[in-house]
Short mmCIF file of C-alpha atoms and ligand atoms in Angstrom, two decimals:
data_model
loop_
_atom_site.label_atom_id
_atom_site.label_comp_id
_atom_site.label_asym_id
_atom_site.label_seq_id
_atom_site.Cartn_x
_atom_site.Cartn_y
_atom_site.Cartn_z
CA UNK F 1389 113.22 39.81 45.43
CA UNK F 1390 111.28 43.07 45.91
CA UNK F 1391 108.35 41.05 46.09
CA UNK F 1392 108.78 39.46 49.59
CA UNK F 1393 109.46 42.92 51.16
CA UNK F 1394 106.42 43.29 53.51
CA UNK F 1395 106.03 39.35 53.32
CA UNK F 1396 105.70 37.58 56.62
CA UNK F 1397 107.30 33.77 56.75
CA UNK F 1398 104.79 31.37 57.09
CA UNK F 1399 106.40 28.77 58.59
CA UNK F 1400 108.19 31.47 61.18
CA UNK F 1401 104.32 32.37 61.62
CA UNK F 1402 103.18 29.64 62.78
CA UNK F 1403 106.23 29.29 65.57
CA UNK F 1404 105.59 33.35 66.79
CA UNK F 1405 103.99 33.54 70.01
CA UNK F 1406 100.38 33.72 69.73
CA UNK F 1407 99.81 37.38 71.33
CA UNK F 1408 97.57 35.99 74.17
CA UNK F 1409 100.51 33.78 75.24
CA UNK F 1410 102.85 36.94 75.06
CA UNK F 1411 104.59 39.42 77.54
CA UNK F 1412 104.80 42.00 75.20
CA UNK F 1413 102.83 42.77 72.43
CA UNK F 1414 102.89 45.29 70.15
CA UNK F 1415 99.62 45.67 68.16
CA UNK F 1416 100.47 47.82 64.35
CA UNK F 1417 102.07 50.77 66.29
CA UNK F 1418 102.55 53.59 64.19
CA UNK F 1419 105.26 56.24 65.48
CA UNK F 1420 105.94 59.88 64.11
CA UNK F 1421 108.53 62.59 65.69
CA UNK F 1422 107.43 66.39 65.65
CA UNK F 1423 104.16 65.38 64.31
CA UNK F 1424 106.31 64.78 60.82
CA UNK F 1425 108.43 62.23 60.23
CA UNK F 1426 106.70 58.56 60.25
CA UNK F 1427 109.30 56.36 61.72
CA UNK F 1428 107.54 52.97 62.75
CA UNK F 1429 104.69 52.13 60.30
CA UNK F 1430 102.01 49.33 61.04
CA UNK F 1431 105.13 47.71 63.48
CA UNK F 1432 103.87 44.46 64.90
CA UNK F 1433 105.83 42.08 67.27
CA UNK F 1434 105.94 39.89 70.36
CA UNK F 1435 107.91 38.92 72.92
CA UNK F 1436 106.92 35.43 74.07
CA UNK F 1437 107.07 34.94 77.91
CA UNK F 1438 110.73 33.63 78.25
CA UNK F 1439 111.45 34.26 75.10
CA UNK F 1440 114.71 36.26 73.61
CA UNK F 1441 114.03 38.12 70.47
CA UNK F 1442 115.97 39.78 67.96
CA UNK F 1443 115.31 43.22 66.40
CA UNK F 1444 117.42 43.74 63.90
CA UNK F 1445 117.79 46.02 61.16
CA UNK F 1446 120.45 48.45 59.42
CA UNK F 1447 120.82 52.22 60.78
CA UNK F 1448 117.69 54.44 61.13
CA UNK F 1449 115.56 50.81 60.61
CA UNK F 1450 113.36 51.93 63.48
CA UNK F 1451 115.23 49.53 66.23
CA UNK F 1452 115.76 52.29 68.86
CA UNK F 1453 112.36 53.90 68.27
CA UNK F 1454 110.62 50.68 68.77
CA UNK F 1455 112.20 50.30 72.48
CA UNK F 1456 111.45 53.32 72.99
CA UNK F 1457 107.97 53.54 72.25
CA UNK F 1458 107.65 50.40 74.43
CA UNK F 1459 109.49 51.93 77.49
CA UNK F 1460 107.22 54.97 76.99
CA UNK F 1461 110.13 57.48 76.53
CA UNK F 1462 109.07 59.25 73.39
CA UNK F 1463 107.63 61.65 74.52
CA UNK F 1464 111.20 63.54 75.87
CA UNK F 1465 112.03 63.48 72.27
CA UNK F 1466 108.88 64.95 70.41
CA UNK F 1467 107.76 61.57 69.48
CA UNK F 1468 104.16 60.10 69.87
CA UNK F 1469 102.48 56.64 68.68
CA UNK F 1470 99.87 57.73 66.90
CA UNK F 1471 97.99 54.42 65.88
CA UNK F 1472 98.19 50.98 67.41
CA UNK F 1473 98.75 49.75 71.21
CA UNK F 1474 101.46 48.02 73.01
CA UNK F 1475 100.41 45.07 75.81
CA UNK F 1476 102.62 43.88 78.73
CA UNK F 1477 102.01 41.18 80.63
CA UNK F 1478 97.97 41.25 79.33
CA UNK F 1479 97.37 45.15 80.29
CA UNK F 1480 97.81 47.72 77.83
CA UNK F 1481 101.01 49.88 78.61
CA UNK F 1482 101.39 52.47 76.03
CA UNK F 1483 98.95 55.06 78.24
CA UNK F 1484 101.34 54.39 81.36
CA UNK F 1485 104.45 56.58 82.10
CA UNK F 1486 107.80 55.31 82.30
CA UNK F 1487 107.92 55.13 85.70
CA UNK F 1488 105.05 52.85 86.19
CA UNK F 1489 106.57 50.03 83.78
CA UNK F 1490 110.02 49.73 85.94
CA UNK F 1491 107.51 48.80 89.02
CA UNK F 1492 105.89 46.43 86.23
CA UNK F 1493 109.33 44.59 85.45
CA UNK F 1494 110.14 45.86 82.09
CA UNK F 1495 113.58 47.44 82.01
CA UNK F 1496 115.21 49.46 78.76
CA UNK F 1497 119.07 49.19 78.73
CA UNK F 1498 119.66 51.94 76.35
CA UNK F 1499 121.86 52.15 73.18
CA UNK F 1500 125.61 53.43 74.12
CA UNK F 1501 125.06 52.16 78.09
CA UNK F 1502 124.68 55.52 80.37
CA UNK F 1503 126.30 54.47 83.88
CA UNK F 1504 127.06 57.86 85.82
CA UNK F 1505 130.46 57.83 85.45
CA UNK F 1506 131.59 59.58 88.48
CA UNK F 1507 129.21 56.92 90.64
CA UNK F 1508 130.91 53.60 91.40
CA UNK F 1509 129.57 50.52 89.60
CA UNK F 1510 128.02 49.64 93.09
CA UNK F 1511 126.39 53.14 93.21
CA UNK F 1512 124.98 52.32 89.92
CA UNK F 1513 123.86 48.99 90.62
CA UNK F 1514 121.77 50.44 93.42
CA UNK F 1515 120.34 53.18 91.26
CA UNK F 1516 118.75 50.56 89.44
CA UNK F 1517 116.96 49.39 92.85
CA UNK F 1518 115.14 52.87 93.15
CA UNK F 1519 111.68 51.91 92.41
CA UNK F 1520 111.98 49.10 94.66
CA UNK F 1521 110.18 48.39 97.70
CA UNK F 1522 110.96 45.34 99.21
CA UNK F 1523 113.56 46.48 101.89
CA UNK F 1524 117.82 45.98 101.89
CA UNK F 1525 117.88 42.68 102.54
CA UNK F 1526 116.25 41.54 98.43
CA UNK F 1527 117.95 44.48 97.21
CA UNK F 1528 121.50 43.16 98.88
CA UNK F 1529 120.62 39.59 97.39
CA UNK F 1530 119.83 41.20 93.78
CA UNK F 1531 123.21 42.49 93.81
CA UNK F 1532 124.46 39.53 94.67
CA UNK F 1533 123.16 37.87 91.86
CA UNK F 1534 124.46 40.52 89.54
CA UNK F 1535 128.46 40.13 90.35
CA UNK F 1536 127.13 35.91 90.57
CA UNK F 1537 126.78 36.84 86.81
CA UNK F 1538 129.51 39.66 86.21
CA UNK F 1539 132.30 38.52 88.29
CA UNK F 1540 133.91 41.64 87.07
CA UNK F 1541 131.95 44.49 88.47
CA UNK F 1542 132.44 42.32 91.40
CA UNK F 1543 135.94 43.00 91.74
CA UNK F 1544 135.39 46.85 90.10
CA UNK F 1545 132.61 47.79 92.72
CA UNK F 1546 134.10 51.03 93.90
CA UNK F 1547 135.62 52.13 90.91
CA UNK F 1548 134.23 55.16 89.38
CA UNK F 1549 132.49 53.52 86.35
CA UNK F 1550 133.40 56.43 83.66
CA UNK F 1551 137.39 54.27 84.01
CA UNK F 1552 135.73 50.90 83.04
CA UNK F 1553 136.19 49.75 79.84
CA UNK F 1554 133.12 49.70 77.25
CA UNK F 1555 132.57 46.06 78.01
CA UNK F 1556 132.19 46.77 81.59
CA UNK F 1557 130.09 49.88 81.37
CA UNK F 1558 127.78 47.20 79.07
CA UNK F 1559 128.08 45.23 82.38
CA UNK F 1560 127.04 47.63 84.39
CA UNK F 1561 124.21 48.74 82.23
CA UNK F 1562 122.79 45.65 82.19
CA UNK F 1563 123.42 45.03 86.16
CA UNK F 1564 121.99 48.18 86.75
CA UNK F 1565 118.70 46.60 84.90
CA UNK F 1566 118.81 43.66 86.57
CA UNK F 1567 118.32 45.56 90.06
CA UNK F 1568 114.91 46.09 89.11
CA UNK F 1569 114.29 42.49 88.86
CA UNK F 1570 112.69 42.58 85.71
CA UNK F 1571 111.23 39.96 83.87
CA UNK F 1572 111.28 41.42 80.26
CA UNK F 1573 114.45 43.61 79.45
CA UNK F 1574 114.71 45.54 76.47
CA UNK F 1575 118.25 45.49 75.75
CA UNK F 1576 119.29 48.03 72.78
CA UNK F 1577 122.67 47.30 70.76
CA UNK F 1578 124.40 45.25 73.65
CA UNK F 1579 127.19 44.92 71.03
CA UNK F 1580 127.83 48.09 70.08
CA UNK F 1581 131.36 49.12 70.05
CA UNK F 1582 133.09 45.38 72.03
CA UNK F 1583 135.38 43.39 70.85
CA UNK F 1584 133.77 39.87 69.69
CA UNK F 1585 134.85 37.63 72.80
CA UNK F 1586 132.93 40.28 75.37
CA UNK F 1587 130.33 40.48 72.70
CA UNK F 1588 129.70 36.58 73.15
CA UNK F 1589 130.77 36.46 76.80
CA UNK F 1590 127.73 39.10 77.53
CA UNK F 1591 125.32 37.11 74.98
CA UNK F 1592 126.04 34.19 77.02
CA UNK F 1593 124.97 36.12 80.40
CA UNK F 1594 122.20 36.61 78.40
CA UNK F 1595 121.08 33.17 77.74
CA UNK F 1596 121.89 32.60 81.77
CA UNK F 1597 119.94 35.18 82.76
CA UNK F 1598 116.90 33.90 80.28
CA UNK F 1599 117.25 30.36 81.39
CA UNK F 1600 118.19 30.08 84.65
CA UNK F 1601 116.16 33.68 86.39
CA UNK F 1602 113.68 33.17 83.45
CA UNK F 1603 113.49 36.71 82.13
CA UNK F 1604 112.59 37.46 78.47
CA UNK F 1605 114.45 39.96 76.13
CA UNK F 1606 114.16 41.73 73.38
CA UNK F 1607 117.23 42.70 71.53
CA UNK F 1608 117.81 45.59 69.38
CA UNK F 1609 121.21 44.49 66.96
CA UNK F 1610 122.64 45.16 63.76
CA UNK F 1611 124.61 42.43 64.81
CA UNK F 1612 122.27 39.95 62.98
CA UNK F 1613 125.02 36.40 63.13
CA UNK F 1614 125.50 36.80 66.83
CA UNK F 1615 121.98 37.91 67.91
CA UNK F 1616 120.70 35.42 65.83
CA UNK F 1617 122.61 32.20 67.38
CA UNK F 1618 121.11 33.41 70.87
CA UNK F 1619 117.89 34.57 69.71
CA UNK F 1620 115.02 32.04 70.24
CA UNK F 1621 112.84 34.26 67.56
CA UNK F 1622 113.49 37.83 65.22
CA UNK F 1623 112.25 40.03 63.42
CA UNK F 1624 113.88 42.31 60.82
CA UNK F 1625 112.58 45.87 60.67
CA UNK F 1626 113.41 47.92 57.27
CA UNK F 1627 111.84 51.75 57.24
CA UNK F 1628 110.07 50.90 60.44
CA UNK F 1629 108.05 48.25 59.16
CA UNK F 1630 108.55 44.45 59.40
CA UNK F 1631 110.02 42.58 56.57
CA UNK F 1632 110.74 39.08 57.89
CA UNK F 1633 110.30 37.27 61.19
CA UNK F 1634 111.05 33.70 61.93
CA UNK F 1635 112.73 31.30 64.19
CA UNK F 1636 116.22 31.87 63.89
CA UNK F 1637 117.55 29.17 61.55
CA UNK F 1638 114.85 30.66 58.96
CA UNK F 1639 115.62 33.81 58.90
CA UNK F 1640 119.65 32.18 58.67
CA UNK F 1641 118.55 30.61 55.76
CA UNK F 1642 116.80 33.86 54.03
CA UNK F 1643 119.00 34.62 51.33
CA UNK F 1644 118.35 38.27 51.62
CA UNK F 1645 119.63 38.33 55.19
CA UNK F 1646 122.42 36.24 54.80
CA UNK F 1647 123.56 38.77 51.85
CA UNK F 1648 123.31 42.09 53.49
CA UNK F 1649 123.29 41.15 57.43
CA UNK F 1650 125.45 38.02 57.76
CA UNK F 1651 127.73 38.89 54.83
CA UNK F 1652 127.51 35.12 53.21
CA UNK F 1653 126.16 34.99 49.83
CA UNK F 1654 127.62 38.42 48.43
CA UNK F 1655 127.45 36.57 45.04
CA UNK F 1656 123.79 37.16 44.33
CA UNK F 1657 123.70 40.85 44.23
CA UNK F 1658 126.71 40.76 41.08
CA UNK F 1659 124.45 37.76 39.96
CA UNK F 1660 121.94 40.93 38.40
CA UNK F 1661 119.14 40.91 41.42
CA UNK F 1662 118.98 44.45 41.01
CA UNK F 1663 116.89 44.93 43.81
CA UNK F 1664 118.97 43.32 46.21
CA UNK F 1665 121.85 45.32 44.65
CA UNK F 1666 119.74 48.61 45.80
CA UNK F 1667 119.52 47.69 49.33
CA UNK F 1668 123.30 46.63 49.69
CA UNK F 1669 123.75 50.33 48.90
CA UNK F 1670 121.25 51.86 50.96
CA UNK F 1671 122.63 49.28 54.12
CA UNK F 1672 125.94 50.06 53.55
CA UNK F 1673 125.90 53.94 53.08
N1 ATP M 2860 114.13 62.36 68.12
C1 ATP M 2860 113.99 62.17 66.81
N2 ATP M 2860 113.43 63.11 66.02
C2 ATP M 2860 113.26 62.92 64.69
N3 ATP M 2860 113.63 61.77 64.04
C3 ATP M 2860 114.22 60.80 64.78
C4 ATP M 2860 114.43 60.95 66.19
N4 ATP M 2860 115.02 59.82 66.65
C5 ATP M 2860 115.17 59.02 65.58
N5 ATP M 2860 114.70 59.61 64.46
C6 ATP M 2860 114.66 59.03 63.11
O1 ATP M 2860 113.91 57.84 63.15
C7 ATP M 2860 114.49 56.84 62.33
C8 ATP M 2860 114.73 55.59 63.15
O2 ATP M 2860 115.74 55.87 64.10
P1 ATP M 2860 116.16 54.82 65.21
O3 ATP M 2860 117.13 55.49 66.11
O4 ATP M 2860 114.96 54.24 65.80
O5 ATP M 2860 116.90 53.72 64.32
P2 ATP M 2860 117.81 52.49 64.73
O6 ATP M 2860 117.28 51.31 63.98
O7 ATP M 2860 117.89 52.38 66.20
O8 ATP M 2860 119.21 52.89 64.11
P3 ATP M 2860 120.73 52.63 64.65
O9 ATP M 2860 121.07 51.22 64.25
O10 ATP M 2860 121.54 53.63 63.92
O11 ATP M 2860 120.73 52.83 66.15
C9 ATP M 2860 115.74 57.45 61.72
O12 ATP M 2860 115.43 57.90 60.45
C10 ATP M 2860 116.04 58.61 62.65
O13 ATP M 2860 116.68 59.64 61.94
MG1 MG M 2861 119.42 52.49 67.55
#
């Protein structure tokens, strides 16, 4: 199976976003740390407007990188893209600084959430308003609409968020994004760590949030069977380049996936693909 490795589904092709049509773009970005290591290689994928895409791939795939290099915040780490170009909302973003893209609606919730834990979940909430500038009054109906969504941080408002559980810290990460009314919210490993009935109650605030307010995601997950069922596209990133994209039910169907990410079909690696063998190992060490 070796040989569709770097193989992009047709039919999922022809249901991607065409990039004019896209809020985010990202055009072959090539991403190195300390000048050394080549993390993202030739990485290509959009976001179409009101769409909710999947990212998914195994540990050190490239996921976190790729959100990072579109919220600009490589640069902390050592990191630079060195070829390629990422375009939001038709202008070209990856020249910008971070601070320019929260005024342009494009909010990262990073991996392992990042409340302040001695603020209050209300606190937090308004943190997320900061590069605001349309007075109290939106900024009191914004957070409004947040508890509207999580009833919980509702009724945890002035509790210090470092005593909320994990779900509710995910909560409040997300909340905290949603105060800067974004339309496209990059949303890395919203599962990580929560038990599976908050992992589908906050993939369901998800789909809300994409249907109802209209904003677009993209999803970081090694989580494949749940980000997939809520997922209008995905792609699947393997040593930071793409190796399948499709409409969810194709990339379901992809025996490959459903063998190492979905756990159905374990029977074809002992039936002697050796190559599919190989990369059960290298996922699962
Ligand atoms: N600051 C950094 N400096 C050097 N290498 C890094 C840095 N951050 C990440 N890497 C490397 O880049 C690769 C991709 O890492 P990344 O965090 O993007 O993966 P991921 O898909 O998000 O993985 P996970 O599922 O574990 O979160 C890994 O090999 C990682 O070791
Ligand atoms: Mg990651």
């Amino acid at each position: 199976m070796t040989q569709n490795v770097g193989r992009r589904d047709t039919a999922a092709q022809n249901t991607a976003a065409a990039p004019e049509d896209a809020l985010l773009t990202i055009n072959a970005i090539e991403v190195m740390y300390g000048r050394l290591a080549l993390v993202l290689r030739a990485l290509s994928l959009s976001v179409p407007r009101q769409g909710v895409v999947a990212l998914l791939g195994a540990n050190g795939a490239g996921k976190t990188t790729t959100m990072k290099a579109v919220a600009n915040l490589l640069r902390s780490e050592r990191g630079e893209i060195t070829r390629g170009s990422i375009h939001y909302d038709g202008s070209r973003i990856d020249t910008l600084d971070a601070c320019d893209l929260a005024g342009r609606g494009l909010s990262l919730v990073m991996e392992g959430r990042h409340c302040f834990p001695t603020l209050s979940v209300e606190e937090n909430l308004k943190v997320g308003a900061f590069s605001r500038r349309d007075g109290g009054r939106a900024i009191a109906d914004s957070l409004e609409l947040v508890y509207s969504y999580f009833p919980r941080l509702r009724e945890r408002r002035n509790m210090a968020t470092g005593f909320l559980s994990g779900g509710e810290q995910q909560m409040c990460a997300i909340g905290r994004a949603l105060m800067a009314r974004p339309r496209l919210i990059l949303l890395d490993e919203p599962s990580m760590g929560l038990a599976p009935l908050l992992v589908e109650e906050i993939f369901v605030i998800i789909r809300e949030l994409n249907r109802k307010e209209g904003m677009s995601f993209l999803l970081a997950e090694q989580n494949a069977s749940v980000a997939l069922r809520y997922a209008t596209y995905g792609y699947l990133i393997e040593s930071g380049r793409v190796v399948r994209e499709g409409a969810p039910e194709v990339l379901m169907d992809d025996p490959e996936i459903r063998a190492s990410y979905l756990g159905l079909d374990a029977s074809a690696a002992r039936m002697g693909d050796a190559a599919l063998a190989d990369r059960r190992r290298r996922w699962l060490s």
